[in-house]
Amino acid sequence: MVTMPRDYFKDRIEKIKEFYLRNKRMPSYSEAAFLFGFRSKNAAYKLIRKLKELGFIYSDEKGRLLPGTLNNPVKLLGSISAGFPSPAEEELQDTMSLDEYLINNPTSTYLLKVEGDSMIDAGIHPGDLVLVDKSVIPKTGDIVVAQVDSEWTLKYFEKRGGAVYLRPANKKYPLIKPREELIIGGVVIANVRKYK
Amino acid sequence: MVTMPRDYFKDRIEKIKEFYLRNKRMPSYSEAAFLFGFRSKNAAYKLIRKLKELGFIYSDEKGRLLPGTLNNPVKLLGSISAGFPSPAEEELQDTMSLDEYLINNPTSTYLLKVEGDSMIDAGIHPGDLVLVDKSVIPKTGDIVVAQVDSEWTLKYFEKRGGAVYLRPANKKYPLIKPREELIIGGVVIANVRKYK
DNA sequence: TGACATAGTAAACGTTCGTACACTATAATA
DNA sequence: TATTATAGTGTACGAACGTTTACTATGTCA
């Protein structure tokens, strides 16, 4: 029986990953054979069958290859204070896609750039991007996009005894009790800050 | 001459988008024809040629369709304090992918879950996910993942007169002057917080 | 040693692919 | 009204597709 070296699969997966990132589609079997350095596309066919069993790849009803966990661009390490594993060691790590992780409802979610410091105590800074889902019904404690005095702002949503209040996360600003009807643009489901 | 209704393209694009999200690949021309309700795939062929000109789709050297701006899952609205356009109006908005926006170097970037409150004044809370690029060389003011007393922590990086310091973003904790060699696990390039 | 599982080669199949060409129907324009 | 550009139908063709089968070579294990 022939046993393959330890990183046999990893190199192959990396090749496909590169192809996928470069071409934005999965290779055909003959293209995969070329990637792997095989002369026969059946060799690729058999190899990929194993990658499928490992979950890196799958295929649709027509046999075309689709990205499995390949798709996920960022590697997952442990948590920071727990003495997480050294970033140096390159294993077959778990990966994830930020898009898929953060966005539940692609059609009802949009992105908003934050200006002003009214939510700074909630860790939402000017310049941050805020993901807003307008299909979510706000509950007390949620951060919402609301229209106050014909201006859109970011506030904590509070419902007490039938009345609705908007609370800024900054002691400098007062609690807001909306005069008339309150227009909600959606609930903040995530906050993203880019440094570089 | 036949002029198409205003949202002619938008509906078609939405159909392809749905297909792409569902199948994780672009449709063939015959599949696209079926999506559009055409009997002839040549009709899809001509229509998609126009979508290509608009940048929503393109194709590789073998003619296979590839996602253009389709790919991007989240719609971009204006900024929040500027009285941004109502989220209700559904135009052909700009879209973006968070993965592509945040990650410059997929191979050297990883994700870390934050525990502890040492960076809370920088708006990085316990439970946040931090994107770390280990190929970036830290500069003063950057937030880095560093090993202090054989523990991995998140600190501001400061270089003054040849000496390197690590500063927590929380007044409760003291400035750290590393005794021996300083091990840096990478530079924080983004912070992500998920609420829902 | 002999039996066996595996990695890879090679060729063949029916199907689907992208693309091209000829054609019809419709609506706008001059 | 005649002209013209466009939306869509239908057919055809060579190339590439996924999949199957047969075969070789090689290393493992009893």
Coordinates of C-alpha atoms (C1' of nucleotides) in Angstrom, one line a residue:
Chain A
M1 CA 0.0 0.0 0.0
V2 CA 1.3 3.4 -0.9
T3 CA 1.1 6.0 1.9
M4 CA 1.2 9.6 0.9
P5 CA 3.5 12.1 2.7
R6 CA 1.9 14.1 5.5
D7 CA 1.2 17.3 3.5
Y8 CA 0.1 15.5 0.4
F9 CA -3.4 16.9 0.5
K10 CA -2.5 20.3 1.8
D11 CA -0.4 21.2 -1.2
R12 CA -3.1 20.1 -3.6
I13 CA -5.7 22.1 -1.7
E14 CA -3.5 25.1 -1.9
K15 CA -3.2 24.7 -5.6
I16 CA -6.9 24.6 -6.1
K17 CA -7.3 27.5 -3.7
E18 CA -4.9 29.6 -5.8
F19 CA -6.8 28.7 -8.9
Y20 CA -10.0 29.7 -7.4
L21 CA -8.8 33.0 -6.1
R22 CA -7.1 33.7 -9.5
N23 CA -10.0 32.6 -11.7
K24 CA -13.0 33.1 -9.5
R25 CA -14.2 29.7 -10.4
M26 CA -13.3 26.1 -9.7
P27 CA -11.1 24.2 -12.2
S28 CA -12.4 21.4 -14.4
Y29 CA -10.9 18.0 -13.9
S30 CA -8.4 18.5 -16.7
E31 CA -7.4 21.8 -15.4
A32 CA -7.0 20.3 -11.9
A33 CA -4.8 17.5 -13.4
F34 CA -2.6 20.2 -14.9
L35 CA -2.5 22.0 -11.6
F36 CA -1.4 18.8 -9.9
G37 CA 1.1 17.9 -12.6
F38 CA -0.8 14.8 -13.7
R39 CA -1.0 13.7 -17.3
S40 CA -4.3 12.0 -16.8
K41 CA -7.4 13.9 -15.7
N42 CA -8.6 10.7 -14.1
A43 CA -5.8 11.0 -11.5
A44 CA -7.3 14.4 -10.6
Y45 CA -10.7 12.8 -10.6
K46 CA -9.7 10.2 -8.0
L47 CA -7.8 12.7 -5.9
I48 CA -10.6 15.2 -5.8
R49 CA -13.0 12.5 -4.8
K50 CA -11.0 12.3 -1.5
L51 CA -10.9 16.1 -1.1
K52 CA -14.6 15.9 -1.4
E53 CA -14.8 13.4 1.5
L54 CA -12.7 15.8 3.5
G55 CA -15.2 18.7 2.8
F56 CA -12.8 21.0 1.0
I57 CA -14.7 20.6 -2.3
Y58 CA -18.0 19.4 -3.3
S59 CA -19.8 19.2 -6.6
D60 CA -23.3 20.0 -8.0
E61 CA -25.7 17.7 -9.8
K62 CA -23.9 18.2 -13.0
G63 CA -20.6 17.2 -11.5
R64 CA -19.0 20.6 -11.6
L65 CA -16.7 21.3 -8.8
L66 CA -17.7 23.8 -6.1
P67 CA -15.6 25.3 -3.3
G68 CA -16.2 23.9 0.1
T69 CA -14.2 25.2 3.0
L70 CA -11.8 26.4 0.3
N71 CA -14.1 29.3 -0.1
N72 CA -13.3 30.7 3.3
P73 CA -10.5 33.3 3.0
V74 CA -9.4 33.7 6.6
K75 CA -7.9 31.2 9.0
L76 CA -9.3 30.8 12.4
L77 CA -7.0 30.7 15.4
G78 CA -7.9 30.4 19.0
S79 CA -8.6 33.3 21.4
I80 CA -6.1 35.8 22.4
S81 CA -5.7 35.6 26.1
A82 CA -5.7 31.8 26.1
G83 CA -2.2 31.6 24.9
F84 CA -3.4 30.7 21.5
P85 CA -1.3 28.5 19.2
S86 CA 1.6 30.2 17.5
P87 CA 0.6 31.8 14.2
A88 CA 3.7 30.2 12.7
E89 CA 2.4 26.7 12.6
E90 CA 0.5 26.1 9.4
E91 CA -1.9 23.2 9.9
L92 CA -5.0 22.4 8.0
Q93 CA -6.7 25.1 10.0
D94 CA -10.4 25.9 10.2
T95 CA -11.3 28.8 8.0
M96 CA -14.2 31.1 7.6
S97 CA -15.6 33.8 5.4
L98 CA -16.4 37.1 7.0
D99 CA -19.2 37.7 4.5
E100 CA -20.9 34.5 5.4
Y101 CA -20.2 34.9 9.1
L102 CA -21.6 38.4 9.4
I103 CA -24.4 38.5 6.9
N104 CA -27.5 36.5 7.5
N105 CA -29.8 38.2 5.0
P106 CA -27.8 39.5 2.0
T107 CA -30.8 41.2 0.4
S108 CA -31.8 43.2 3.4
T109 CA -28.3 44.1 4.7
Y110 CA -26.4 47.2 3.9
L111 CA -23.3 49.0 4.9
L112 CA -23.1 52.4 6.5
K113 CA -20.1 54.6 7.3
V114 CA -20.2 56.0 10.8
E115 CA -19.7 59.7 11.4
G116 CA -19.8 61.4 14.7
D117 CA -19.0 60.1 18.2
S118 CA -22.5 59.5 19.6
M119 CA -21.9 55.7 19.9
I120 CA -18.3 55.8 21.0
D121 CA -19.0 54.2 24.4
A122 CA -20.4 51.2 22.5
G123 CA -17.1 50.9 20.7
I124 CA -18.4 52.3 17.5
H125 CA -16.0 55.0 16.3
P126 CA -16.2 57.6 13.5
G127 CA -15.0 55.9 10.3
D128 CA -16.3 52.5 11.3
L129 CA -18.5 50.6 9.0
V130 CA -21.7 49.4 10.4
L131 CA -23.7 46.4 9.0
V132 CA -27.4 47.1 9.1
D133 CA -30.1 44.6 8.6
K134 CA -33.5 46.2 7.9
S135 CA -35.4 43.0 8.2
V136 CA -34.6 42.6 11.9
I137 CA -37.2 43.9 14.4
P138 CA -35.4 46.0 17.1
K139 CA -35.5 44.9 20.7
T140 CA -34.3 46.8 23.8
G141 CA -30.6 47.0 23.8
D142 CA -30.2 46.8 20.1
I143 CA -28.4 49.5 18.2
V144 CA -30.6 50.9 15.5
V145 CA -30.4 53.3 12.6
A146 CA -33.1 55.8 13.3
Q147 CA -34.3 59.0 11.9
V148 CA -34.3 61.8 14.4
D149 CA -35.2 65.4 13.3
S150 CA -34.9 64.2 9.7
E151 CA -31.4 63.1 10.4
W152 CA -30.2 59.5 10.4
T153 CA -28.4 58.5 13.5
L154 CA -27.1 55.5 15.4
K155 CA -28.7 54.9 18.8
Y156 CA -29.5 52.3 21.4
F157 CA -33.1 51.2 21.1
E158 CA -35.1 51.1 24.4
K159 CA -38.7 50.1 24.9
R160 CA -40.2 50.8 28.3
G161 CA -43.9 50.6 29.0
G162 CA -45.0 51.0 25.5
A163 CA -42.8 54.1 24.9
V164 CA -39.7 54.0 22.8
Y165 CA -36.5 55.9 23.6
L166 CA -33.3 56.3 21.7
R167 CA -30.1 56.4 23.9
P168 CA -26.8 57.6 22.6
A169 CA -23.7 55.7 23.8
N170 CA -21.9 58.8 24.9
K171 CA -22.6 60.6 28.1
K172 CA -22.2 64.0 26.3
Y173 CA -25.5 63.5 24.5
P174 CA -29.0 63.3 26.1
L175 CA -31.7 60.5 25.9
I176 CA -34.0 61.1 23.0
K177 CA -37.8 60.7 23.2
P178 CA -39.1 60.8 19.7
R179 CA -41.9 63.3 19.2
E180 CA -43.8 61.7 16.5
E181 CA -43.5 58.4 14.7
L182 CA -40.1 56.8 14.8
I183 CA -38.5 55.7 11.6
I184 CA -36.1 52.8 11.9
G185 CA -33.7 52.1 9.1
G186 CA -32.6 48.8 10.5
V187 CA -30.8 47.1 13.3
V188 CA -27.0 47.1 13.6
I189 CA -25.9 43.5 13.3
A190 CA -22.1 44.1 13.2
N191 CA -19.4 46.7 13.3
V192 CA -16.3 46.7 11.3
R193 CA -13.2 48.8 11.7
K194 CA -10.4 48.8 9.2
Y195 CA -7.0 50.0 10.4
K196 CA -4.8 49.3 7.3
Chain B
M1 CA -36.5 50.4 -31.6
V2 CA -37.5 48.5 -28.5
T3 CA -36.7 50.2 -25.3
M4 CA -36.6 48.1 -22.2
P5 CA -38.3 49.1 -18.9
R6 CA -36.2 50.9 -16.4
D7 CA -35.5 47.9 -14.2
Y8 CA -35.0 45.5 -17.0
F9 CA -31.4 44.7 -16.1
K10 CA -31.9 44.8 -12.4
D11 CA -34.3 41.9 -12.3
R12 CA -32.0 39.8 -14.5
I13 CA -29.0 40.6 -12.4
E14 CA -30.9 39.6 -9.3
K15 CA -31.7 36.3 -10.9
I16 CA -28.1 35.6 -11.6
K17 CA -27.1 36.7 -8.2
E18 CA -29.6 34.3 -6.6
F19 CA -28.3 31.5 -8.8
Y20 CA -24.7 32.3 -7.8
L21 CA -25.5 32.5 -4.1
R22 CA -27.4 29.2 -4.3
N23 CA -25.1 27.3 -6.5
K24 CA -21.8 28.9 -5.7
R25 CA -21.0 29.1 -9.4
M26 CA -22.2 31.1 -12.3
P27 CA -24.8 29.7 -14.6
S28 CA -24.1 28.4 -18.1
Y29 CA -25.8 30.3 -20.9
S30 CA -28.6 27.7 -21.1
E31 CA -29.1 27.8 -17.4
A32 CA -29.2 31.6 -17.7
A33 CA -31.8 31.4 -20.4
F34 CA -33.9 29.3 -18.1
L35 CA -33.5 31.8 -15.3
F36 CA -34.6 34.6 -17.6
G37 CA -37.5 32.6 -19.0
F38 CA -36.1 32.4 -22.5
R39 CA -36.5 29.5 -24.7
S40 CA -33.3 30.2 -26.6
K41 CA -29.9 30.3 -24.9
N42 CA -28.8 32.8 -27.6
A43 CA -31.2 35.3 -26.0
A44 CA -29.3 34.9 -22.8
Y45 CA -26.1 35.1 -24.7
K46 CA -26.9 38.5 -26.1
L47 CA -28.3 39.8 -22.8
I48 CA -25.3 38.8 -20.8
R49 CA -23.1 40.5 -23.3
K50 CA -24.6 43.7 -22.1
L51 CA -24.3 42.8 -18.5
K52 CA -20.7 42.3 -19.2
E53 CA -20.4 45.8 -20.6
L54 CA -21.9 47.1 -17.4
G55 CA -19.3 45.2 -15.3
F56 CA -21.7 42.9 -13.4
I57 CA -20.3 39.8 -15.1
Y58 CA -17.3 38.9 -17.1
S59 CA -15.9 35.8 -18.6
D60 CA -12.6 33.9 -18.8
E61 CA -10.7 32.8 -21.8
K62 CA -12.9 29.8 -22.2
G63 CA -16.0 31.8 -22.2
R64 CA -17.3 30.7 -18.9
L65 CA -19.1 33.3 -16.9
L66 CA -17.6 34.9 -13.9
P67 CA -19.1 37.1 -11.2
G68 CA -18.2 40.8 -11.5
T69 CA -19.7 43.2 -9.0
L70 CA -22.3 40.5 -8.5
N71 CA -19.8 38.8 -6.2
N72 CA -20.1 41.5 -3.6
P73 CA -22.7 40.6 -1.0
V74 CA -23.4 43.8 0.8
K75 CA -24.8 47.0 -0.6
L76 CA -23.1 50.3 0.1
L77 CA -25.1 53.2 1.3
G78 CA -23.8 56.7 2.2
S79 CA -22.5 57.7 5.6
I80 CA -24.7 57.9 8.6
S81 CA -24.7 61.5 9.7
A82 CA -25.0 62.9 6.3
G83 CA -28.6 62.1 6.0
F84 CA -27.9 59.1 3.9
P85 CA -30.4 58.0 1.3
S86 CA -33.3 56.0 2.6
P87 CA -32.6 52.3 2.8
A88 CA -36.0 51.8 1.2
E89 CA -35.0 52.8 -2.2
E90 CA -33.5 50.0 -4.1
E91 CA -31.3 51.3 -6.8
L92 CA -28.5 49.6 -8.7
Q93 CA -26.3 50.3 -5.7
D94 CA -22.6 49.9 -5.3
T95 CA -21.8 46.7 -3.5
M96 CA -18.7 45.3 -1.8
S97 CA -17.4 42.1 -0.2
L98 CA -16.1 42.4 3.3
D99 CA -13.6 39.7 2.7
E100 CA -12.0 41.5 -0.2
Y101 CA -12.3 44.9 1.6
L102 CA -10.6 43.8 4.8
I103 CA -8.1 41.2 3.7
N104 CA -5.1 42.2 1.7
N105 CA -3.0 39.1 2.2
P106 CA -5.2 36.0 2.5
T107 CA -2.3 33.7 3.3
S108 CA -0.8 35.7 6.1
T109 CA -4.0 36.9 7.7
Y110 CA -5.8 35.1 10.5
L111 CA -8.7 35.7 12.9
L112 CA -8.4 36.0 16.7
K113 CA -11.1 36.2 19.3
V114 CA -10.4 38.9 21.8
E115 CA -10.7 38.2 25.5
G116 CA -10.0 40.7 28.3
D117 CA -10.5 44.4 28.3
S118 CA -7.0 45.7 27.8
M119 CA -7.8 47.3 24.5
I120 CA -11.3 48.6 25.4
D121 CA -10.3 52.3 25.0
A122 CA -9.4 51.5 21.4
G123 CA -12.9 50.2 20.8
I124 CA -11.8 46.6 20.9
H125 CA -14.1 44.7 23.2
P126 CA -14.0 41.2 24.7
G127 CA -15.7 38.9 22.2
D128 CA -14.6 41.0 19.2
L129 CA -12.8 39.3 16.3
V130 CA -9.6 40.8 15.3
L131 CA -8.0 40.4 11.9
V132 CA -4.2 40.0 12.2
D133 CA -1.8 40.1 9.3
K134 CA 1.6 38.7 10.3
S135 CA 3.3 39.9 7.1
V136 CA 2.9 43.6 8.2
I137 CA 5.8 45.3 9.9
P138 CA 4.5 47.1 13.0
K139 CA 4.9 50.9 13.3
T140 CA 4.3 53.2 16.2
G141 CA 0.6 53.5 16.8
D142 CA -0.3 50.1 15.3
I143 CA -2.1 47.5 17.4
V144 CA -0.1 44.3 17.5
V145 CA -0.4 40.8 18.8
A146 CA 2.5 40.3 21.1
Q147 CA 3.8 37.7 23.5
V148 CA 4.3 39.1 27.0
D149 CA 5.4 36.8 29.7
S150 CA 4.6 33.8 27.5
E151 CA 1.0 35.1 27.1
W152 CA -0.4 36.5 23.8
T153 CA -1.9 39.9 24.2
L154 CA -3.2 42.9 22.2
K155 CA -1.3 46.1 22.7
Y156 CA -0.4 49.4 21.0
F157 CA 3.1 49.2 19.5
E158 CA 5.4 52.1 20.3
K159 CA 9.0 52.7 19.2
R160 CA 10.9 55.5 20.9
G161 CA 14.6 56.0 20.6
G162 CA 15.3 52.4 19.6
A163 CA 13.3 51.0 22.5
V164 CA 10.0 49.3 22.0
Y165 CA 7.1 49.6 24.3
L166 CA 3.7 48.0 24.5
R167 CA 0.9 50.2 25.6
P168 CA -2.6 48.8 26.6
A169 CA -5.6 50.9 25.6
N170 CA -7.0 50.9 29.1
K171 CA -5.8 53.2 31.9
K172 CA -6.1 50.4 34.4
Y173 CA -3.1 48.6 32.9
P174 CA 0.5 49.9 32.9
L175 CA 2.9 50.5 30.0
I176 CA 5.0 47.4 29.3
K177 CA 8.7 47.5 28.6
P178 CA 9.5 44.0 27.3
R179 CA 12.5 42.5 29.2
E180 CA 14.0 40.4 26.5
E181 CA 13.2 39.8 22.9
L182 CA 9.7 40.8 21.8
I183 CA 7.7 38.3 19.8
I184 CA 5.2 39.9 17.5
G185 CA 2.4 37.7 16.1
G186 CA 1.2 40.3 13.6
V187 CA -0.4 43.6 13.2
V188 CA -4.1 44.1 13.7
I189 CA -5.6 45.3 10.4
A190 CA -9.2 45.2 11.3
N191 CA -11.7 44.6 14.1
V192 CA -15.0 43.0 13.7
R193 CA -17.9 42.8 16.2
K194 CA -21.0 40.8 15.6
Y195 CA -24.1 41.7 17.5
K196 CA -26.6 39.2 16.1
Chain C
dT1 C1' 6.8 -14.7 -1.8
dG2 C1' 2.1 -13.7 -3.1
dA3 C1' -2.0 -11.0 -2.6
dC4 C1' -3.7 -6.6 -2.4
dA5 C1' -4.6 -1.8 -2.4
dT6 C1' -3.1 2.5 -4.3
dA7 C1' -1.2 6.3 -7.7
dG8 C1' -1.3 7.3 -12.0
dT9 C1' -1.9 6.6 -17.5
dA10 C1' -4.7 6.3 -21.4
dA11 C1' -8.7 6.1 -24.2
dA12 C1' -13.5 6.3 -24.9
dC13 C1' -18.6 7.6 -24.0
dG14 C1' -22.5 10.7 -24.2
dT15 C1' -23.6 15.3 -22.7
dT16 C1' -23.2 20.1 -22.3
dC17 C1' -20.6 23.9 -23.3
dG18 C1' -19.8 28.6 -25.8
dT19 C1' -20.4 30.7 -30.1
dA20 C1' -22.2 31.6 -34.7
dC21 C1' -25.7 32.3 -38.2
dA22 C1' -30.2 32.8 -40.1
dC23 C1' -34.7 34.2 -39.1
dT24 C1' -39.2 36.4 -37.0
dA25 C1' -41.7 39.9 -34.5
dT26 C1' -42.1 44.3 -32.6
dA27 C1' -41.7 49.1 -31.6
dA28 C1' -39.6 53.6 -32.5
dT29 C1' -38.3 56.9 -35.8
dA30 C1' -38.0 59.6 -39.9
Chain D
dT1 C1' -45.6 54.4 -44.4
dA2 C1' -41.1 52.5 -44.9
dT3 C1' -36.9 51.9 -42.4
dT4 C1' -34.2 50.3 -38.9
dA5 C1' -32.6 48.6 -34.5
dT6 C1' -33.7 45.3 -31.1
dA7 C1' -35.6 41.0 -28.4
dG8 C1' -36.0 36.6 -28.9
dT9 C1' -36.3 31.7 -31.5
dG10 C1' -34.1 27.9 -33.4
dT11 C1' -30.4 25.2 -35.2
dA12 C1' -25.8 23.8 -35.8
dC13 C1' -20.9 22.8 -34.7
dG14 C1' -16.5 21.8 -32.6
dA15 C1' -14.5 21.8 -28.2
dA16 C1' -14.5 20.7 -23.5
dC17 C1' -17.0 18.5 -19.9
dG18 C1' -17.7 14.6 -16.2
dT19 C1' -17.5 9.9 -15.8
dT20 C1' -16.3 5.0 -16.8
dT21 C1' -13.4 1.3 -17.8
dA22 C1' -9.1 -1.1 -18.5
dC23 C1' -4.4 -1.2 -17.5
dT24 C1' 0.6 -0.5 -15.4
dA25 C1' 3.6 0.2 -11.7
dT26 C1' 4.7 0.3 -7.0
dG27 C1' 4.9 -0.3 -2.2
dT28 C1' 2.6 -2.8 2.1
dC29 C1' 1.5 -6.5 4.7
dA30 C1' 0.5 -11.2 5.9

